[in-house]
N, CA and C atoms as an extended XYZ file, in Angstrom:
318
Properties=species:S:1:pos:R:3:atomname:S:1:resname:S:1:resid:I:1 pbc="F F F"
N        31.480      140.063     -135.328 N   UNK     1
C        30.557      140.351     -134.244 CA  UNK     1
C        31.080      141.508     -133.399 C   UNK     1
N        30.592      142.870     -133.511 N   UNK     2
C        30.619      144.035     -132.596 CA  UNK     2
C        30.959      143.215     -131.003 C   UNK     2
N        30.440      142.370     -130.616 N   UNK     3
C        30.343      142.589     -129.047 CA  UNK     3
C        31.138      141.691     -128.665 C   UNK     3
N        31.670      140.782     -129.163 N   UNK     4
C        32.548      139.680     -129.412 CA  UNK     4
C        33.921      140.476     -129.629 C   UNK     4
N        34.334      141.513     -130.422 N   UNK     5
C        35.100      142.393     -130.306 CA  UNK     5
C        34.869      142.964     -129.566 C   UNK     5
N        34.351      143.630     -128.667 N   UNK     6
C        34.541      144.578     -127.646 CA  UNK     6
C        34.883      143.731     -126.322 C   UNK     6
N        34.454      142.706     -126.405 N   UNK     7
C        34.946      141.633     -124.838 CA  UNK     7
C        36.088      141.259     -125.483 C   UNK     7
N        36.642      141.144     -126.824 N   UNK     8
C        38.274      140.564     -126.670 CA  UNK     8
C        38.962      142.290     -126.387 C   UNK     8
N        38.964      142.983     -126.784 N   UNK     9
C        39.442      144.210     -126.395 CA  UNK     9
C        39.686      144.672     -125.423 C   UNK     9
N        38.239      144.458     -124.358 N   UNK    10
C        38.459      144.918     -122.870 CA  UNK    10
C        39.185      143.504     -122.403 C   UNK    10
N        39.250      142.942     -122.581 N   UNK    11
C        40.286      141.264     -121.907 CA  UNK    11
C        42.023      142.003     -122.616 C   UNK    11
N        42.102      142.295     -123.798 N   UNK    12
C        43.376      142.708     -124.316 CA  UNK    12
C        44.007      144.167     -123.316 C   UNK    12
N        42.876      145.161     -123.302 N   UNK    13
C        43.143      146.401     -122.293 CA  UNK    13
C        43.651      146.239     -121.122 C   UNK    13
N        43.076      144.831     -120.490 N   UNK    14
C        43.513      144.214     -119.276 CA  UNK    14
C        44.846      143.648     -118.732 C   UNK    14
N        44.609      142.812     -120.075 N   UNK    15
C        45.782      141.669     -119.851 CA  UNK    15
C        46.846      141.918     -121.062 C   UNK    15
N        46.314      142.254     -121.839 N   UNK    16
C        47.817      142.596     -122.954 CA  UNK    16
C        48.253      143.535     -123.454 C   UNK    16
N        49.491      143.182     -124.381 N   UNK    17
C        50.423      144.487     -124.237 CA  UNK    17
C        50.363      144.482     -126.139 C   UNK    17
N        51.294      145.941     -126.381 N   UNK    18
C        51.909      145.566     -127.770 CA  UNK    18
C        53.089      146.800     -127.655 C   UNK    18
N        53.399      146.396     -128.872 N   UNK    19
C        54.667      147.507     -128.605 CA  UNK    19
C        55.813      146.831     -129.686 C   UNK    19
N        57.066      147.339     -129.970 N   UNK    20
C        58.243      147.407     -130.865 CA  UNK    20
C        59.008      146.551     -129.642 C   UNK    20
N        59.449      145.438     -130.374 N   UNK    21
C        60.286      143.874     -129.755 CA  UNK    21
C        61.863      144.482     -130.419 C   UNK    21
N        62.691      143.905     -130.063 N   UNK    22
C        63.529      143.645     -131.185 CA  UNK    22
C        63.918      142.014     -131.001 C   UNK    22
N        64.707      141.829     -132.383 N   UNK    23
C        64.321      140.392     -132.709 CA  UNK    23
C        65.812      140.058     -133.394 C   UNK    23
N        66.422      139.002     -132.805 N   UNK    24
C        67.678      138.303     -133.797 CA  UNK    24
C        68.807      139.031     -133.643 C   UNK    24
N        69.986      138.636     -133.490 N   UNK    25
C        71.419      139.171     -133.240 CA  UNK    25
C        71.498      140.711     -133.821 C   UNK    25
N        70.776      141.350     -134.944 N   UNK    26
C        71.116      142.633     -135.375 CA  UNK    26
C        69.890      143.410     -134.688 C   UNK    26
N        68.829      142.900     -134.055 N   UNK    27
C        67.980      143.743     -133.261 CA  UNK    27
C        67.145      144.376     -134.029 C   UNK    27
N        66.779      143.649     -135.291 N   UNK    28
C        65.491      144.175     -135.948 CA  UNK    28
C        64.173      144.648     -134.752 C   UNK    28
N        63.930      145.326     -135.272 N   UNK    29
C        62.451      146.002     -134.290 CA  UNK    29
C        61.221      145.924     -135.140 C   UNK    29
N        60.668      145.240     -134.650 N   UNK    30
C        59.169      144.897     -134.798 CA  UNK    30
C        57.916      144.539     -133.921 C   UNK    30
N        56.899      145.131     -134.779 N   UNK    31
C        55.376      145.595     -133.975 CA  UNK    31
C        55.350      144.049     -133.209 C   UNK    31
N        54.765      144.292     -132.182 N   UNK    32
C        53.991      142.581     -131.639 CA  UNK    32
C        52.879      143.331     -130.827 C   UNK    32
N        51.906      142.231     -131.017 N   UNK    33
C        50.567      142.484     -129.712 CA  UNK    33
C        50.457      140.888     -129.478 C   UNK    33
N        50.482      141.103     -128.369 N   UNK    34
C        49.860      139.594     -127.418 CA  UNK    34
C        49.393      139.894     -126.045 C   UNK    34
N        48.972      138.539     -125.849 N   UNK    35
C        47.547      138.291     -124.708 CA  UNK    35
C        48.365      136.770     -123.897 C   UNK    35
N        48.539      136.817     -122.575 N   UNK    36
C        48.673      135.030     -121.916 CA  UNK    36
C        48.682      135.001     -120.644 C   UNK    36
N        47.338      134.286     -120.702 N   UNK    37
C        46.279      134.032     -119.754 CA  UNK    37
C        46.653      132.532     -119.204 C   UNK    37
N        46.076      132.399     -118.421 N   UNK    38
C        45.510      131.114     -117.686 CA  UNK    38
C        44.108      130.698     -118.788 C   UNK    38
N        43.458      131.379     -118.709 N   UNK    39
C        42.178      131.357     -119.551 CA  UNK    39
C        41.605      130.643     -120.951 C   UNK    39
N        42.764      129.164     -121.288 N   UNK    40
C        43.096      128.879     -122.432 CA  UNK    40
C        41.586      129.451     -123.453 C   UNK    40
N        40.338      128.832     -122.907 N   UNK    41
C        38.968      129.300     -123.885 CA  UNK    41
C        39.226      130.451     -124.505 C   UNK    41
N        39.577      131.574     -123.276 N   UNK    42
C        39.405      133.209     -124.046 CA  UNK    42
C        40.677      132.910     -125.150 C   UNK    42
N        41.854      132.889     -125.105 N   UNK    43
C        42.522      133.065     -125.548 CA  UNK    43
C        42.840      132.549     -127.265 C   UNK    43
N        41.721      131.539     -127.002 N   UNK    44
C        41.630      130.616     -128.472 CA  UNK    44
C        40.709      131.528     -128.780 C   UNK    44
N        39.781      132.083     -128.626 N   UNK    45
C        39.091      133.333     -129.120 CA  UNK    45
C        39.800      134.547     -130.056 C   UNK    45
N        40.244      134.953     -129.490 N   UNK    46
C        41.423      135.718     -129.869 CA  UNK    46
C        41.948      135.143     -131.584 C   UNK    46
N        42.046      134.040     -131.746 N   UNK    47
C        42.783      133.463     -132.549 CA  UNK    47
C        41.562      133.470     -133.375 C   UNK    47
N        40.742      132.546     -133.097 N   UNK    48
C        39.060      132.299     -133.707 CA  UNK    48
C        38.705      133.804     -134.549 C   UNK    48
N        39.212      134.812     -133.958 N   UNK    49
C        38.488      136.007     -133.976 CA  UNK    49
C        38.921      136.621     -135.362 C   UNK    49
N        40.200      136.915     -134.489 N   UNK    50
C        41.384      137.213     -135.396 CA  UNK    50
C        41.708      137.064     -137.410 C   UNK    50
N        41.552      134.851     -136.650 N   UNK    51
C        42.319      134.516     -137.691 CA  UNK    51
C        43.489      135.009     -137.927 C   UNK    51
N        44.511      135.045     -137.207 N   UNK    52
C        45.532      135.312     -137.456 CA  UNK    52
C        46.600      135.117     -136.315 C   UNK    52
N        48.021      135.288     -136.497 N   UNK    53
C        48.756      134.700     -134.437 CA  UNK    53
C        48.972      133.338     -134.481 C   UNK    53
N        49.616      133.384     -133.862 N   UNK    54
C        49.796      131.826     -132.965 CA  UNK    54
C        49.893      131.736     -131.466 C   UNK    54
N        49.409      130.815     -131.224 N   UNK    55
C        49.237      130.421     -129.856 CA  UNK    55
C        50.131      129.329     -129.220 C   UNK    55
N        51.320      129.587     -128.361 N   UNK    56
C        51.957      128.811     -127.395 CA  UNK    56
C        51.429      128.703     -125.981 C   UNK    56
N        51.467      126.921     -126.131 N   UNK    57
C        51.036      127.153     -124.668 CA  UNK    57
C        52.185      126.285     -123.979 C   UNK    57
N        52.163      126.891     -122.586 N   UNK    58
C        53.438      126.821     -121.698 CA  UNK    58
C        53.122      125.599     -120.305 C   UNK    58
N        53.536      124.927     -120.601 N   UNK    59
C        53.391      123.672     -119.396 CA  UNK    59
C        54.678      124.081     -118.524 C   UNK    59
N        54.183      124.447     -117.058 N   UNK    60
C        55.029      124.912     -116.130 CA  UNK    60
C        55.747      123.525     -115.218 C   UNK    60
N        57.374      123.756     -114.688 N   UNK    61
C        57.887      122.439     -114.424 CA  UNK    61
C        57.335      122.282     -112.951 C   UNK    61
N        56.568      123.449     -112.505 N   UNK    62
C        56.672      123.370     -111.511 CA  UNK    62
C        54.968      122.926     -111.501 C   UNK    62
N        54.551      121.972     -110.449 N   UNK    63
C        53.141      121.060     -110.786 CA  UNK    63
C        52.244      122.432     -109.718 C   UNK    63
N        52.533      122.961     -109.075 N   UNK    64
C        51.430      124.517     -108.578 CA  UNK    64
C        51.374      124.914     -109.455 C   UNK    64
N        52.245      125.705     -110.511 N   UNK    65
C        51.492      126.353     -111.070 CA  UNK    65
C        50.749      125.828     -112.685 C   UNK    65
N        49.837      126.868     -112.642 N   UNK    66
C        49.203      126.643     -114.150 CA  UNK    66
C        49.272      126.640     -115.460 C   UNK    66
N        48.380      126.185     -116.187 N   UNK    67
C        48.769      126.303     -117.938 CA  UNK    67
C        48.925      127.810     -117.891 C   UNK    67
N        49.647      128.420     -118.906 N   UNK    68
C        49.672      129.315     -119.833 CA  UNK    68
C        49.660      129.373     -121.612 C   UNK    68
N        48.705      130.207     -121.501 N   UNK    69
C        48.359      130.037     -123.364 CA  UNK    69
C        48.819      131.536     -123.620 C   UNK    69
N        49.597      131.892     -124.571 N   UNK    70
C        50.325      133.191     -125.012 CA  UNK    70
C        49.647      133.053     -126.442 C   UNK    70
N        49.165      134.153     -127.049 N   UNK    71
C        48.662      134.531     -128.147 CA  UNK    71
C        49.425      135.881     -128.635 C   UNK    71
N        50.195      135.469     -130.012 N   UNK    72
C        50.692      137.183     -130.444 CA  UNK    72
C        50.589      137.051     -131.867 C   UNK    72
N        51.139      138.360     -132.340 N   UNK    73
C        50.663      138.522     -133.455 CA  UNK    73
C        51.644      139.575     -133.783 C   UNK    73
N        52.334      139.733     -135.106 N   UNK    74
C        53.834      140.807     -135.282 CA  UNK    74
C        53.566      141.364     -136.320 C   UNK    74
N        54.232      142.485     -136.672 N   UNK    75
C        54.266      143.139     -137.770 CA  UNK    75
C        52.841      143.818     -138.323 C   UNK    75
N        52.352      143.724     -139.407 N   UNK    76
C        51.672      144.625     -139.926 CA  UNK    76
C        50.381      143.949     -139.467 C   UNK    76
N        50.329      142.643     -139.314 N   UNK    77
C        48.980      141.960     -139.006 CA  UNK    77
C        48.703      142.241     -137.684 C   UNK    77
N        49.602      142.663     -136.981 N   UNK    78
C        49.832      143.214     -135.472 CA  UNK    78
C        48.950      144.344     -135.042 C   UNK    78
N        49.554      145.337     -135.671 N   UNK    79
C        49.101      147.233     -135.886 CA  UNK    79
C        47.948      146.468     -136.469 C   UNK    79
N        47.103      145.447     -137.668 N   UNK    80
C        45.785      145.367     -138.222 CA  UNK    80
C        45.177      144.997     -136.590 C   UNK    80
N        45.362      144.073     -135.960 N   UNK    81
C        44.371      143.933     -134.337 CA  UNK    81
C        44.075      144.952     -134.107 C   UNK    81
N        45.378      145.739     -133.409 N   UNK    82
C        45.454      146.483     -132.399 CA  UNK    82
C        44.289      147.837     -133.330 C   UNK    82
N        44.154      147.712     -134.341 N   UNK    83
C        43.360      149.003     -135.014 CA  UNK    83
C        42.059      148.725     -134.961 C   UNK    83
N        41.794      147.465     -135.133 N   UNK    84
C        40.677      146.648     -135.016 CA  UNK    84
C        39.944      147.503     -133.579 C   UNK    84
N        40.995      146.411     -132.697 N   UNK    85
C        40.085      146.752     -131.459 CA  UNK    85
C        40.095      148.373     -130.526 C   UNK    85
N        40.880      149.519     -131.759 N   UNK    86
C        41.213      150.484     -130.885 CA  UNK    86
C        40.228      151.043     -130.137 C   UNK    86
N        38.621      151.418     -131.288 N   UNK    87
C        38.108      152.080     -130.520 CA  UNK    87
C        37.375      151.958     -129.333 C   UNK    87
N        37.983      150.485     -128.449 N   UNK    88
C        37.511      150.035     -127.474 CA  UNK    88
C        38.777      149.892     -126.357 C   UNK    88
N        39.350      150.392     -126.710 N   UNK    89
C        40.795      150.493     -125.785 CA  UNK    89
C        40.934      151.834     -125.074 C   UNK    89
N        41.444      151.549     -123.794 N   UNK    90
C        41.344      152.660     -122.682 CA  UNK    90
C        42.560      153.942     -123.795 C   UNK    90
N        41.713      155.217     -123.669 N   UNK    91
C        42.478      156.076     -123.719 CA  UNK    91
C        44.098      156.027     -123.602 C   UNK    91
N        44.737      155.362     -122.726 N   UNK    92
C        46.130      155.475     -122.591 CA  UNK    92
C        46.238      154.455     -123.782 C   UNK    92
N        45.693      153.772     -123.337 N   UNK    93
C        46.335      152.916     -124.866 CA  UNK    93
C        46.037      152.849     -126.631 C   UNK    93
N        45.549      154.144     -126.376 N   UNK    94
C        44.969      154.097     -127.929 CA  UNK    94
C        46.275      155.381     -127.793 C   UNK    94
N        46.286      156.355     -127.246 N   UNK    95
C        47.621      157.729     -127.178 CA  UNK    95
C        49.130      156.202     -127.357 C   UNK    95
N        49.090      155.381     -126.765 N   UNK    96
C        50.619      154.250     -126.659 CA  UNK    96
C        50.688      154.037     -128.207 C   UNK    96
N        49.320      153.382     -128.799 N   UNK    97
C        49.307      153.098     -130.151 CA  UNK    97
C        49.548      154.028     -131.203 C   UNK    97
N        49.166      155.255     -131.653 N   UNK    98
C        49.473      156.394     -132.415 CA  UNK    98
C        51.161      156.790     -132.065 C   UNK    98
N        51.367      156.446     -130.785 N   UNK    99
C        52.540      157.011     -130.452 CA  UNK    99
C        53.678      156.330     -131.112 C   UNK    99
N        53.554      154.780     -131.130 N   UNK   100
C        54.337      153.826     -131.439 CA  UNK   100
C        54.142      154.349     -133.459 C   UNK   100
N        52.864      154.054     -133.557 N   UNK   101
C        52.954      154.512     -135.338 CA  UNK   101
C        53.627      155.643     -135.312 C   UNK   101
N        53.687      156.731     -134.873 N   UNK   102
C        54.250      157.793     -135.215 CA  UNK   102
C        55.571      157.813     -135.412 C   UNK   102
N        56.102      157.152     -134.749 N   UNK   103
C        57.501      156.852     -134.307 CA  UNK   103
C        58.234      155.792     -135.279 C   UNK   103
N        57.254      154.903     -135.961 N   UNK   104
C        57.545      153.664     -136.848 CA  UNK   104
C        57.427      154.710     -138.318 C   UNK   104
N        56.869      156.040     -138.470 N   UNK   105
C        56.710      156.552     -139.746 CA  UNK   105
C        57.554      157.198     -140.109 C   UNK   105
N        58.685      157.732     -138.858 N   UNK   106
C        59.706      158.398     -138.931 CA  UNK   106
C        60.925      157.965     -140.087 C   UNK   106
């Protein structure tokens, strides 16, 4: 669904990030994109959408504050979202994305 993608996109433009992690005592570097909201509905969307990711959700010790649901997604299935939803992503972040590939082709 076109428009169903374009509202997870502008929610991702908003609220989430992606970018090169590193990972495990030797500091492998790898792609991640994720989203974590308060918003558990949107965020199972994401997943629904996707098909792909996992979703942690974070029960805070402290009873003010709220759920958190974290949605990500690594590696090549990662860069597949983030391409997905580019051509609906603010300018800076479509220049962040090419930038990061460019840099991963090296």
């Amino acid at each position: 669904m076109p428009s169903q993608l374009a509202y997870l996109a502008g929610v991702f433009d908003g609220e989430g990030s992606f970018g090169m992690w590193s990972k495990g005592k030797k500091k492998v570097r790898e792609f991640r994109a994720s989203i974590e909201m308060c918003d558990g509905d949107v965020i199972f969307k994401f997943l629904s959408h996707f098909k792909m990711g996992s979703i942690t959700i974070r029960v805070p010790k402290n009873k003010k504050h709220k759920v958190t649901y974290h949605w990500r997604v690594n590696h090549d299935k990662g860069k597949q979202v983030v391409r997905e939803m580019l051509p609906f992503l603010s300018k800076r972040r479509q220049a962040k994305f090419h930038g990061i590939l460019s840099g991963l082709d090296k």
